[in-house]
Coordinates of C-alpha atoms in Angstrom, one line a residue:
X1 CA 163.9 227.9 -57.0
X2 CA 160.9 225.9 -55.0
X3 CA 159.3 223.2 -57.9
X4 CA 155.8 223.0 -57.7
X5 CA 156.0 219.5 -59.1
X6 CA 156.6 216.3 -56.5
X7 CA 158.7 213.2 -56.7
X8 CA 157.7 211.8 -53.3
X9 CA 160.0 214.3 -50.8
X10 CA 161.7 217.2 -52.2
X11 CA 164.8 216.5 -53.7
X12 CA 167.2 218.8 -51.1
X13 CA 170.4 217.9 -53.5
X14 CA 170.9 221.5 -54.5
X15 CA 173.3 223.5 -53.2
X16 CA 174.0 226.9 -53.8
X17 CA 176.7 228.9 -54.6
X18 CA 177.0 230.5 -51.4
X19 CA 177.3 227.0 -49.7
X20 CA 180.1 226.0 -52.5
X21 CA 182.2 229.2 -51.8
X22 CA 181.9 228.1 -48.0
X23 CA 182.8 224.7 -48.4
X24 CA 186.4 225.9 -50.0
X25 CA 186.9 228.7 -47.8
X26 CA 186.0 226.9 -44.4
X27 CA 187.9 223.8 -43.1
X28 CA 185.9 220.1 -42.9
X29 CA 184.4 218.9 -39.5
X30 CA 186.7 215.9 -38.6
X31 CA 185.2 213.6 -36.0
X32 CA 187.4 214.4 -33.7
X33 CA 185.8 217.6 -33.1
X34 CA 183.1 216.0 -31.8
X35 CA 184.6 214.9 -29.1
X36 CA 182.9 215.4 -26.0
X37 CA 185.9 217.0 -24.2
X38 CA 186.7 219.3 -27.6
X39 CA 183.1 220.4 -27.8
X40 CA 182.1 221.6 -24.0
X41 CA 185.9 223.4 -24.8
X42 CA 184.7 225.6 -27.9
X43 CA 180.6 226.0 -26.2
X44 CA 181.9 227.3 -22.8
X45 CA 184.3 229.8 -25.1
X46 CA 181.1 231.0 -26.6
X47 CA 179.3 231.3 -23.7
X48 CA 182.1 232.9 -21.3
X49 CA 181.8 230.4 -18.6
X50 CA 183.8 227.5 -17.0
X51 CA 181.1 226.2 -15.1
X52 CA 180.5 222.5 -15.2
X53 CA 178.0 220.9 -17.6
X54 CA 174.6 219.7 -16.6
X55 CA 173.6 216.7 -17.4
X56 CA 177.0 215.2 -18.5
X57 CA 176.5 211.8 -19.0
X58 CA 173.3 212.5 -21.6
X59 CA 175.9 215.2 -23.4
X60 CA 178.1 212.4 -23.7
X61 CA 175.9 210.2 -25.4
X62 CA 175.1 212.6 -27.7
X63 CA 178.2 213.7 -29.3
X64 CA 178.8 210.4 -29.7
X65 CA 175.6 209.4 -31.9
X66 CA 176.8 212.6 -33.6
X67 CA 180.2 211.3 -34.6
X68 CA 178.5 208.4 -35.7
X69 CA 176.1 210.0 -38.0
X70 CA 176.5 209.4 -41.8
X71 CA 176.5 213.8 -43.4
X72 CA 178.1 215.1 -46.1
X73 CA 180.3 217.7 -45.8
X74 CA 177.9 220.8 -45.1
X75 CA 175.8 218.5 -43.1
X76 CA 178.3 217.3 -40.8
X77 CA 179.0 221.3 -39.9
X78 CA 176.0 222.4 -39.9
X79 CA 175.2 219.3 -36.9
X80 CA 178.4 220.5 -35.6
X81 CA 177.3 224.1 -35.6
X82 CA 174.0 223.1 -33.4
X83 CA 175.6 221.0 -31.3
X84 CA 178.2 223.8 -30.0
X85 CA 175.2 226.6 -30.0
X86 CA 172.7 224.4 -28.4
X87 CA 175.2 223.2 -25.3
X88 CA 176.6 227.4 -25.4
X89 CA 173.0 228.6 -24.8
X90 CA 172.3 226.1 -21.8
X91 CA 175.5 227.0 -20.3
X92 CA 174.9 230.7 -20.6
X93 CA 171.3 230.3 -19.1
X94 CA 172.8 228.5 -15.9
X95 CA 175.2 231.4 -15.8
X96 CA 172.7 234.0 -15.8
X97 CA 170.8 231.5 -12.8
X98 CA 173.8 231.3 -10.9
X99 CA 174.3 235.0 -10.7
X100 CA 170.7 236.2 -10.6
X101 CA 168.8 233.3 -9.6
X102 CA 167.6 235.1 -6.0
X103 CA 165.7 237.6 -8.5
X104 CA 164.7 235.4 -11.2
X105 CA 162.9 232.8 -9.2
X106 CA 160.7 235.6 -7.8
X107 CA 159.2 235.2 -11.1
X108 CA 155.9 233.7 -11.5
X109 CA 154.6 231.0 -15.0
X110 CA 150.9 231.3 -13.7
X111 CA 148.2 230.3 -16.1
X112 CA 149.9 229.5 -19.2
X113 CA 148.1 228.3 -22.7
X114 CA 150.0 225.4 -24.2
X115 CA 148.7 225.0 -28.0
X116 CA 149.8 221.1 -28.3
X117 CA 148.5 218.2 -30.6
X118 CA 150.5 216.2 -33.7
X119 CA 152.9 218.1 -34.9
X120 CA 152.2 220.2 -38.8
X121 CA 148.2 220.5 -37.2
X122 CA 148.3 224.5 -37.5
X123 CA 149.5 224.8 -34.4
X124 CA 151.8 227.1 -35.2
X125 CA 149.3 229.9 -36.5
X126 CA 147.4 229.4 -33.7
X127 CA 150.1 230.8 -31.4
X128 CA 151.3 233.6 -33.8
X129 CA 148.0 234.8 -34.4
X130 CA 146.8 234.8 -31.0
X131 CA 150.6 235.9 -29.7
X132 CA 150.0 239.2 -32.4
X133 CA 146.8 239.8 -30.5
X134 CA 149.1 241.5 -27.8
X135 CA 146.9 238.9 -24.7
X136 CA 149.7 237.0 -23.9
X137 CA 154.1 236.6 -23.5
X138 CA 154.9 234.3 -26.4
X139 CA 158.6 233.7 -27.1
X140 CA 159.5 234.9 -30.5
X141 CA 162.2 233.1 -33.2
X142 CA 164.8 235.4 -32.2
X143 CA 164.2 234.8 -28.5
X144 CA 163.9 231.2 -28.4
X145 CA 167.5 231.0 -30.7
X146 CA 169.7 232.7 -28.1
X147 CA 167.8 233.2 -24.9
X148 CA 170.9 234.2 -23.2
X149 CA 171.2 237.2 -24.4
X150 CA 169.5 240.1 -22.4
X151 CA 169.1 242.9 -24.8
X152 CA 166.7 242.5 -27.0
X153 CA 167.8 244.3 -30.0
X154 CA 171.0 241.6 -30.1
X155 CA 168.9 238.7 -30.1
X156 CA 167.4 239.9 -33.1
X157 CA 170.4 240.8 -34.8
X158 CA 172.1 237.6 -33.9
X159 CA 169.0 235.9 -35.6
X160 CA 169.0 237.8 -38.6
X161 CA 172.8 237.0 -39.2
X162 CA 172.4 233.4 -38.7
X163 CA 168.5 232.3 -40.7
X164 CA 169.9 234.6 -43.8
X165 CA 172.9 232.7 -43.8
X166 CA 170.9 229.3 -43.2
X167 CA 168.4 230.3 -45.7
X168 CA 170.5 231.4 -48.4
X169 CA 172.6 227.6 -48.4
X170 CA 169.2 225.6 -48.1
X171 CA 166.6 227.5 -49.7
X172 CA 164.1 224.8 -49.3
X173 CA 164.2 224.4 -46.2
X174 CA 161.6 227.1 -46.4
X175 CA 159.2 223.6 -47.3
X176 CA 158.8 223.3 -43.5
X177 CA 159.5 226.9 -42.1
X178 CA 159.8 230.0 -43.0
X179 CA 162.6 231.9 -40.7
X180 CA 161.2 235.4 -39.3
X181 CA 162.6 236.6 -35.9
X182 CA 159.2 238.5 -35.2
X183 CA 157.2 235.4 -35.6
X184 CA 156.2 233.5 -32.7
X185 CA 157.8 230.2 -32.1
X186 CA 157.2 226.8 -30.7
X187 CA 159.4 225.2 -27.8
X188 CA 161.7 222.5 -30.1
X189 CA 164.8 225.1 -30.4
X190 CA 164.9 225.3 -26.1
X191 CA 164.2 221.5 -25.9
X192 CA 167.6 220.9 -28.1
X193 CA 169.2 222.4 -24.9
X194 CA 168.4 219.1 -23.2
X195 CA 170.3 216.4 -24.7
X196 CA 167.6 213.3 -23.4
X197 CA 164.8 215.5 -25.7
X198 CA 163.0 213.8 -28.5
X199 CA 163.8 216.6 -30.8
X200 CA 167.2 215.3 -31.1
X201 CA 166.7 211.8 -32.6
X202 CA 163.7 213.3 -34.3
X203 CA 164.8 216.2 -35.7
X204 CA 168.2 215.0 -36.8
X205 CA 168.2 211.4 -37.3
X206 CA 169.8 209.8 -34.7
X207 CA 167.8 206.6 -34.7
X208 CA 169.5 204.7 -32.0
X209 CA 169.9 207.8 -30.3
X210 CA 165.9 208.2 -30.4
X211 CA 165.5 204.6 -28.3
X212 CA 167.7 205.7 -25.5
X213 CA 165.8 208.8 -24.9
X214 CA 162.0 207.5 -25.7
X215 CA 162.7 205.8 -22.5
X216 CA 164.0 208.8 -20.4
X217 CA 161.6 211.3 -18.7
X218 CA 161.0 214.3 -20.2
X219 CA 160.0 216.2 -16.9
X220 CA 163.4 217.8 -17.3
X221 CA 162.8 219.3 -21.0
X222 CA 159.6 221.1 -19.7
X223 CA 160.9 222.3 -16.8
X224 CA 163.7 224.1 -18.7
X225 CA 161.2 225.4 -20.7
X226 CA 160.0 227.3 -17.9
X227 CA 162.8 228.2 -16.7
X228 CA 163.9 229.9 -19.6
X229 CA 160.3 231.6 -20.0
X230 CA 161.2 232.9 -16.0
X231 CA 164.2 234.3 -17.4
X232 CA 162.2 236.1 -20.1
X233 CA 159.9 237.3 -18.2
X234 CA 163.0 238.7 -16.2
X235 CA 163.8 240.4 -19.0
X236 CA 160.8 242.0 -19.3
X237 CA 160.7 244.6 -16.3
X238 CA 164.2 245.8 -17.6
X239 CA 162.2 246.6 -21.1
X240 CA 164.0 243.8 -23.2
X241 CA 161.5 241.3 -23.9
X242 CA 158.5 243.1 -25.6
X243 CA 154.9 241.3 -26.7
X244 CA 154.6 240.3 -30.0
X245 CA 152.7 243.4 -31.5
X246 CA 154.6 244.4 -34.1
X247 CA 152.7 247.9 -34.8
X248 CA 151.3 249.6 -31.5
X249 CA 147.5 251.1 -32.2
X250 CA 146.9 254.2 -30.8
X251 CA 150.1 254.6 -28.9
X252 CA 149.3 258.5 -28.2
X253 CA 145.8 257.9 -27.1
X254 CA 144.6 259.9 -30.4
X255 CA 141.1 260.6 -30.1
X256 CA 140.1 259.8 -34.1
X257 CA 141.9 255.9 -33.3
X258 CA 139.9 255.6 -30.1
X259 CA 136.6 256.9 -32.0
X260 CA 137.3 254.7 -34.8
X261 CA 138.3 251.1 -32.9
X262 CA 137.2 251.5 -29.5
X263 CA 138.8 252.5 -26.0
X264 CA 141.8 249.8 -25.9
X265 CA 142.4 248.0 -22.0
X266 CA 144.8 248.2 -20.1
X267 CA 146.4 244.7 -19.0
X268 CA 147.9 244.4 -15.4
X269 CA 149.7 241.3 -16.0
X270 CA 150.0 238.3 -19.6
X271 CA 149.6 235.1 -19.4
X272 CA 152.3 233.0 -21.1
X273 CA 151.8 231.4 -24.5
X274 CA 153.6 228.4 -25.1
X275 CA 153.5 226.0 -28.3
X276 CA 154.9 222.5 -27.9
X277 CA 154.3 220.1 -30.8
X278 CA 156.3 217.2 -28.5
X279 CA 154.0 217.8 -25.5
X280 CA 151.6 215.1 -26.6
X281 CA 154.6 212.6 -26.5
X282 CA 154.7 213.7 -22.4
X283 CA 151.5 215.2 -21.7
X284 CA 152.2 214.3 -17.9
X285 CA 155.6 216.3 -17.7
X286 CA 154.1 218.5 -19.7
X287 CA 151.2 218.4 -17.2
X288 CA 153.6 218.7 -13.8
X289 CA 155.7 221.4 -15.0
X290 CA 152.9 223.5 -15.4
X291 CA 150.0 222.4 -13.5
X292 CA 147.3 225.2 -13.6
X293 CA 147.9 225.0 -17.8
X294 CA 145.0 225.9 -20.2
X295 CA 145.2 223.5 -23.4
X296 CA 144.6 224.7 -27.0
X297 CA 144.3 220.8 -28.4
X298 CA 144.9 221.2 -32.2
X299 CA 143.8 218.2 -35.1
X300 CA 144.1 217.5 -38.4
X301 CA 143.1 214.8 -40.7
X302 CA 145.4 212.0 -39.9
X303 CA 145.6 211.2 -43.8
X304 CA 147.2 214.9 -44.4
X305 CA 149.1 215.7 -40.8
X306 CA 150.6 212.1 -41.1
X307 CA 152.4 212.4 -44.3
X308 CA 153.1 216.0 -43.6
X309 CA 154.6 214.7 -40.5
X310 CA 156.7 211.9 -42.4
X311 CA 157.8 214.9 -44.9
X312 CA 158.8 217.6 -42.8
X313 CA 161.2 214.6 -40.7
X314 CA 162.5 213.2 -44.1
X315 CA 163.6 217.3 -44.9
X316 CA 165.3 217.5 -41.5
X317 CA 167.2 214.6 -42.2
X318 CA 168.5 215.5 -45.8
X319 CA 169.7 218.9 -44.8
X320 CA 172.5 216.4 -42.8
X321 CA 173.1 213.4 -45.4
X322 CA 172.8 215.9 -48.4
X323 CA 170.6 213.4 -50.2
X324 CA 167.5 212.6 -51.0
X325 CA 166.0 210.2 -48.7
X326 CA 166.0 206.2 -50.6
X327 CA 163.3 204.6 -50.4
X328 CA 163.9 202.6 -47.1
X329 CA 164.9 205.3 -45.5
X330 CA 161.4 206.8 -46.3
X331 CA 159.4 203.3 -44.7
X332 CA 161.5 203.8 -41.7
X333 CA 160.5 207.5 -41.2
X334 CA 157.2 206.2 -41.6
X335 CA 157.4 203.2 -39.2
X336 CA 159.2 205.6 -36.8
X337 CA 156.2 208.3 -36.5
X338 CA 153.4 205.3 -36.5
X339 CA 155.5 203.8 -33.1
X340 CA 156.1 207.2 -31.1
X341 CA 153.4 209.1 -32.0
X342 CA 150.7 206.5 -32.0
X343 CA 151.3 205.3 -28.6
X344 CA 151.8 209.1 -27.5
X345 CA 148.5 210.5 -28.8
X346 CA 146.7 207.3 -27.3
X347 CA 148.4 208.0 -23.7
X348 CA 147.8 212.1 -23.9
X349 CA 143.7 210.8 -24.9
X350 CA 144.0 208.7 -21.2
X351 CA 145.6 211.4 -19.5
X352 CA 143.5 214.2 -20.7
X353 CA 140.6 212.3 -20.4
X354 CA 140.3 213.1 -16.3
X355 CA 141.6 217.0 -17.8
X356 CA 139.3 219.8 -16.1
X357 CA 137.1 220.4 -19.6
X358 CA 136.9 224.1 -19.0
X359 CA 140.5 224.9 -19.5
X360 CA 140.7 222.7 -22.3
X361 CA 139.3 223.6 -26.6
X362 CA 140.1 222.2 -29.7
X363 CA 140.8 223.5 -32.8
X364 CA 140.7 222.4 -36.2
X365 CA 142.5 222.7 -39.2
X366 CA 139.9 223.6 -41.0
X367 CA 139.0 225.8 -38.4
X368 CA 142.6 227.6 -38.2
X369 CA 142.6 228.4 -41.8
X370 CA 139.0 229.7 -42.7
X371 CA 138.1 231.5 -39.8
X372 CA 141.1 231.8 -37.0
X373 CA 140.6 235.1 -35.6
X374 CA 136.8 234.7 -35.1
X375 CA 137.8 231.0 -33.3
X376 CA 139.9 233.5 -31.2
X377 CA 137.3 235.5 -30.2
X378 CA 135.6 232.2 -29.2
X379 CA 138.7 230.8 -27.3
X380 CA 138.7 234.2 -25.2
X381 CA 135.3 234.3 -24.4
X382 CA 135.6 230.1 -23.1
X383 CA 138.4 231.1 -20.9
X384 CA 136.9 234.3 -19.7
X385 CA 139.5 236.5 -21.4
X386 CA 138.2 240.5 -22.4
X387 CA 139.6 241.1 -25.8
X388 CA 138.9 244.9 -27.4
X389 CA 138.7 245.5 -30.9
X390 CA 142.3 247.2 -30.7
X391 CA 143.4 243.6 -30.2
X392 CA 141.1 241.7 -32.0
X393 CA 142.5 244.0 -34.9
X394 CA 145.9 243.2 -34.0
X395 CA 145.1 239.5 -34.2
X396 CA 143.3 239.6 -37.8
X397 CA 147.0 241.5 -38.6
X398 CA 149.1 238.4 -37.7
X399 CA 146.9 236.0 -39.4
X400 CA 147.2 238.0 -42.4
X401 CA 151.0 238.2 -41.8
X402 CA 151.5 234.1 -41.3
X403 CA 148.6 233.4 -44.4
X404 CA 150.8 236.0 -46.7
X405 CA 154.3 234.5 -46.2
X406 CA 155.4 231.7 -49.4
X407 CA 155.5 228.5 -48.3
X408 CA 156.0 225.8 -50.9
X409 CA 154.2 222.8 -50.8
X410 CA 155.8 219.8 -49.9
X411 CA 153.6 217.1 -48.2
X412 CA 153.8 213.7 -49.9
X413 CA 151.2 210.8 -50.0
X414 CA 151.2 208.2 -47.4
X415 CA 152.6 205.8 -50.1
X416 CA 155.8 207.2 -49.9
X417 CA 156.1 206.2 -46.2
X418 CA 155.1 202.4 -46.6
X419 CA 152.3 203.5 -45.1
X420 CA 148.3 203.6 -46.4
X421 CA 144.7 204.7 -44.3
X422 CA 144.1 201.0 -43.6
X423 CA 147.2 201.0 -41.2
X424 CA 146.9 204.7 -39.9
X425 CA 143.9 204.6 -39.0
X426 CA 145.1 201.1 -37.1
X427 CA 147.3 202.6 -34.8
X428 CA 145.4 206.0 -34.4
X429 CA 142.4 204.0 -33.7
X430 CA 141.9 205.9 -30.2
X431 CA 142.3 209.2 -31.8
X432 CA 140.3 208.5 -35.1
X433 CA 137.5 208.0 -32.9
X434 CA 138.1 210.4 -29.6
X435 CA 138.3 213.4 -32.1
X436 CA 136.4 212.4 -35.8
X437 CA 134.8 215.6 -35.3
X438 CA 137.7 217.9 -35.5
X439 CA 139.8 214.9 -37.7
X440 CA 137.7 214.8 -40.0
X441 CA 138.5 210.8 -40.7
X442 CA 134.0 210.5 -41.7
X443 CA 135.7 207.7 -44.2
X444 CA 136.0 205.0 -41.5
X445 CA 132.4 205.1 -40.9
X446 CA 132.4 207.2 -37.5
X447 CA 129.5 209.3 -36.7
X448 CA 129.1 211.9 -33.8
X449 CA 125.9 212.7 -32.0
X450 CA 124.7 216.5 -31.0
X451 CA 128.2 217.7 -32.1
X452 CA 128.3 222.0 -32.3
X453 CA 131.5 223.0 -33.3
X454 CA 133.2 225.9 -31.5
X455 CA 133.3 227.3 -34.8
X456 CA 129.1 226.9 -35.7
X457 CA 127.4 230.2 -36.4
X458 CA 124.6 230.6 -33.1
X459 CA 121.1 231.0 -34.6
X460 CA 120.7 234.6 -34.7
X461 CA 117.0 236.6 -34.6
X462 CA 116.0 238.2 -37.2
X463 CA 116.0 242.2 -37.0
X464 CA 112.8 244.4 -36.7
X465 CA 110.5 241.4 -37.8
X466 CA 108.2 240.0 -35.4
X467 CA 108.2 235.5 -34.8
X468 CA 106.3 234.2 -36.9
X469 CA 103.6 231.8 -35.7
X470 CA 104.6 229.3 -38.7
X471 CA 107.1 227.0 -38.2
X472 CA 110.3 228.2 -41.2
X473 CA 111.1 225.5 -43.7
X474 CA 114.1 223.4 -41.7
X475 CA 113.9 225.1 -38.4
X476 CA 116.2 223.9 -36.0
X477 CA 118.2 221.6 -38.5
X478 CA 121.7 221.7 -38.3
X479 CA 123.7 223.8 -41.5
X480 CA 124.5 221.0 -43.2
X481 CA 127.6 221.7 -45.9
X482 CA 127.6 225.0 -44.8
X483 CA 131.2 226.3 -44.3
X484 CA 131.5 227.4 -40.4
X485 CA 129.4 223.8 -39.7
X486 CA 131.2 220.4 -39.2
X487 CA 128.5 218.3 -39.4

């Protein structure tokens, strides 16, 4: 099923039989039902309200860019399909604000961690390891796809129903993300509730839809992001929003468990855990909406994250056209991530620049993949966070979880984009040389001075041996090539 060999993108052509047998069962999308008025009619069915619509005008806009989108067949319902859950899900969260809102505001986001950086940096691991380490509240897939929903047992069966049935018509849409309800997820699904988000332009190729928004503010994306974690955390004190442990250690107190890993803390209150791979587009709404935030910054080499970038957009945008992306499509995919996120990482380096530096780390990729739980432990102790072994046990768990799951490989070279280093490292010019250390971009000639990584090994005395009066061979030198050293 998933080729191992590359043509530039993945050819996303196939269909399967399962999406055949649906296209002669169901009946075709005609433009008319995207209709603005025909739309809010069949989302405010779903969602059992005839309440208004927020934010009408932006709604408007955007079942018009969808008419005028160019899909096949199964595209053209599956953006139909989105469309009518995204606007159902917002509707059914004001609901549940109108009638409980007096309770539900009571509710306190103090604290959070926002994991942000360029999108496909590892971000993504981050939060699910350190969501498994049972620390923090961190939206799972099958919370963030119908947050309406109080029980929690629905939400998951509700997201079971619908990834199987998504996964079985695009199997390789497993390229970009693998669907598990239990995993934690990032904030893009609740930002599709706001029609002026980037994610819709970006995510589904709506170019001229994409300039009217880049110059809309975002403030009102993050701030129904937290109101939807408020709601969660709502949730919680009726027992329907649980952390994202998935097997409880020492649950009866047994005394061999406690001998074995430790005496396990107890936590009086979580701080949120929130990943948003658009907050460095708006790190100043993302910034106001929650303004005592800790940052988690991830990086990754531009030449890599880039083109995985370019990739993971050009596989969005074929699961609507049906078709392999041509080749101008590709340079405009390419020209598209150079303009928005080149200016956006260069404004989140100003703005973060004045950031208070103790509530802020950065991660690498390197870093997430070799040695992620022990760059947890680290993370912890910089924030001033107790984490027991119980925990810490938990967290080596998820990474195993995220590290075991097949994902096939799908990044492309820059050269498919119209794109080459010369002209990356151009535009991230302000990145290349805020971050070389974690980037890893040592090819344009960029050197650092007394860098330690977060992830360096302290120099550690030897046991039962006395100093010696002799100067060792290479004392105090930095572990150069060794594997936890990015010198």
């Amino acid at each position: 099923m998933f080729l191992k060999s590359m043509n530039g993108v993945r050819d996303l052509s196939f269909r399967s039989m399962e999406s055949m047998l649906r296209r002669l069962t169901l009946s075709e999308v005609r433009t008319q039902d995207f209709d603005f008025e025909q739309v809010v009619d069949v989302a405010s069915k779903a969602a059992g309200t005839t309440s208004g619509v927020p934010d009408e005008e932006w709604w408007k806009k955007l079942c018009r860019a969808c008419q005028d989108k160019a899909c096949s067949t199964d595209g053209r319902r599956l953006l139909h399909t989105k469309l009518i859950h995204s606007l159902s899900q917002r509707l059914a969260v004001e609901e549940a604000y109108r009638l409980n809102e007096t309770d539900i505001e009571k509710e306190k986001i103090e604290s959070p961690f926002v994991v942000m950086g360029l999108p496909r940096s590892n971000g993504h691991m981050i939060t699910h390891v350190f969501a498994r380490s049972g620390l923090f509240l961190c939206p799972r897939m099958q919370d963030t796809w119908s947050p309406s929903i109080v029980v929690e047992a629905d939400r998951a069966k509700l997201f079971k129903t619908d990834s199987r049935r998504f996964e079985r018509q695009n199997p390789n849409f497993a390229c970009v993300r693998r669907l598990v309800g239990s995993m934690a997820d990032d904030d893009l699904t609740l930002n599709l509730h706001i029609p002026q988000s980037f994610a819709w332009g970006l995510l589904h190729g709506l170019d001229e839809y994409l300039l009217q928004t880049i110059q809309e503010d975002q403030s009102a994306v993050f701030e129904y992001t937290k109101k939807v974690l408020k709601l969660f955390q709502w949730y919680r004190k009726f027992g329907h929003f649980s952390d994202c442990v998935k097997v409880e250690f020492n649950v009866l107190d047994n005394p061999i468990e406690v001998q074995r890993t430790g005496p396990k803390h107890v936590l009086s209150k979580l701080p949120w855990l929130i990943h948003s791979p658009l907050g460095i587009l708006n790190a100043e709404s993302l910034h106001k909406a929650f303004p005592d935030m800790n940052v988690i910054w991830t990086h990754r080499a531009l030449a890599s994250g880039i083109s995985s970038l370019c990739s993971t957009l050009a596989i969005h945008n074929s699961l609507y056209t049906g078709k392999k992306p041509s080749e101008t499509a590709l340079a405009q995919i390419g020209e598209k991530v150079l303009g928005i996120f080149g200016s956006g990482t260069e404004n989140a380096i100003d703005y973060f620049g004045n950031f208070d530096k103790s509530k802020m780390v950065h991660w690498s990729n390197r870093d997430a993949n070799r040695h992620c739980t022990r760059l947890m432990m680290k993370t912890m102790e910089h924030f001033n966070l107790d984490i027991d072994r119980h925990r810490r046990m938990h967290g080596i768990e998820g990474q195993t979880e995220f590290s075991s799951l097949q994902r096939p490989l799908h990044d492309s070279n820059l050269q498919y984009f119209g794109l080459h280093e010369g002209v990356v490292h151009q535009v991230f010019d302000a990145y290349v040389h805020q971050f070389e250390e974690f980037a890893f971009e040592k090819r344009f000639g960029v050197t650092v001075q007394d860098y330690v990584s977060l992830g360096e090994t302290p120099a550690l005395p030897s046991l039962n041996r006395k100093q010696s009066r002799v100067d060792q061979f290479a004392e105090g030198q930095p572990a150069g090539g060794h594997f936890l050293s990015q010198h």
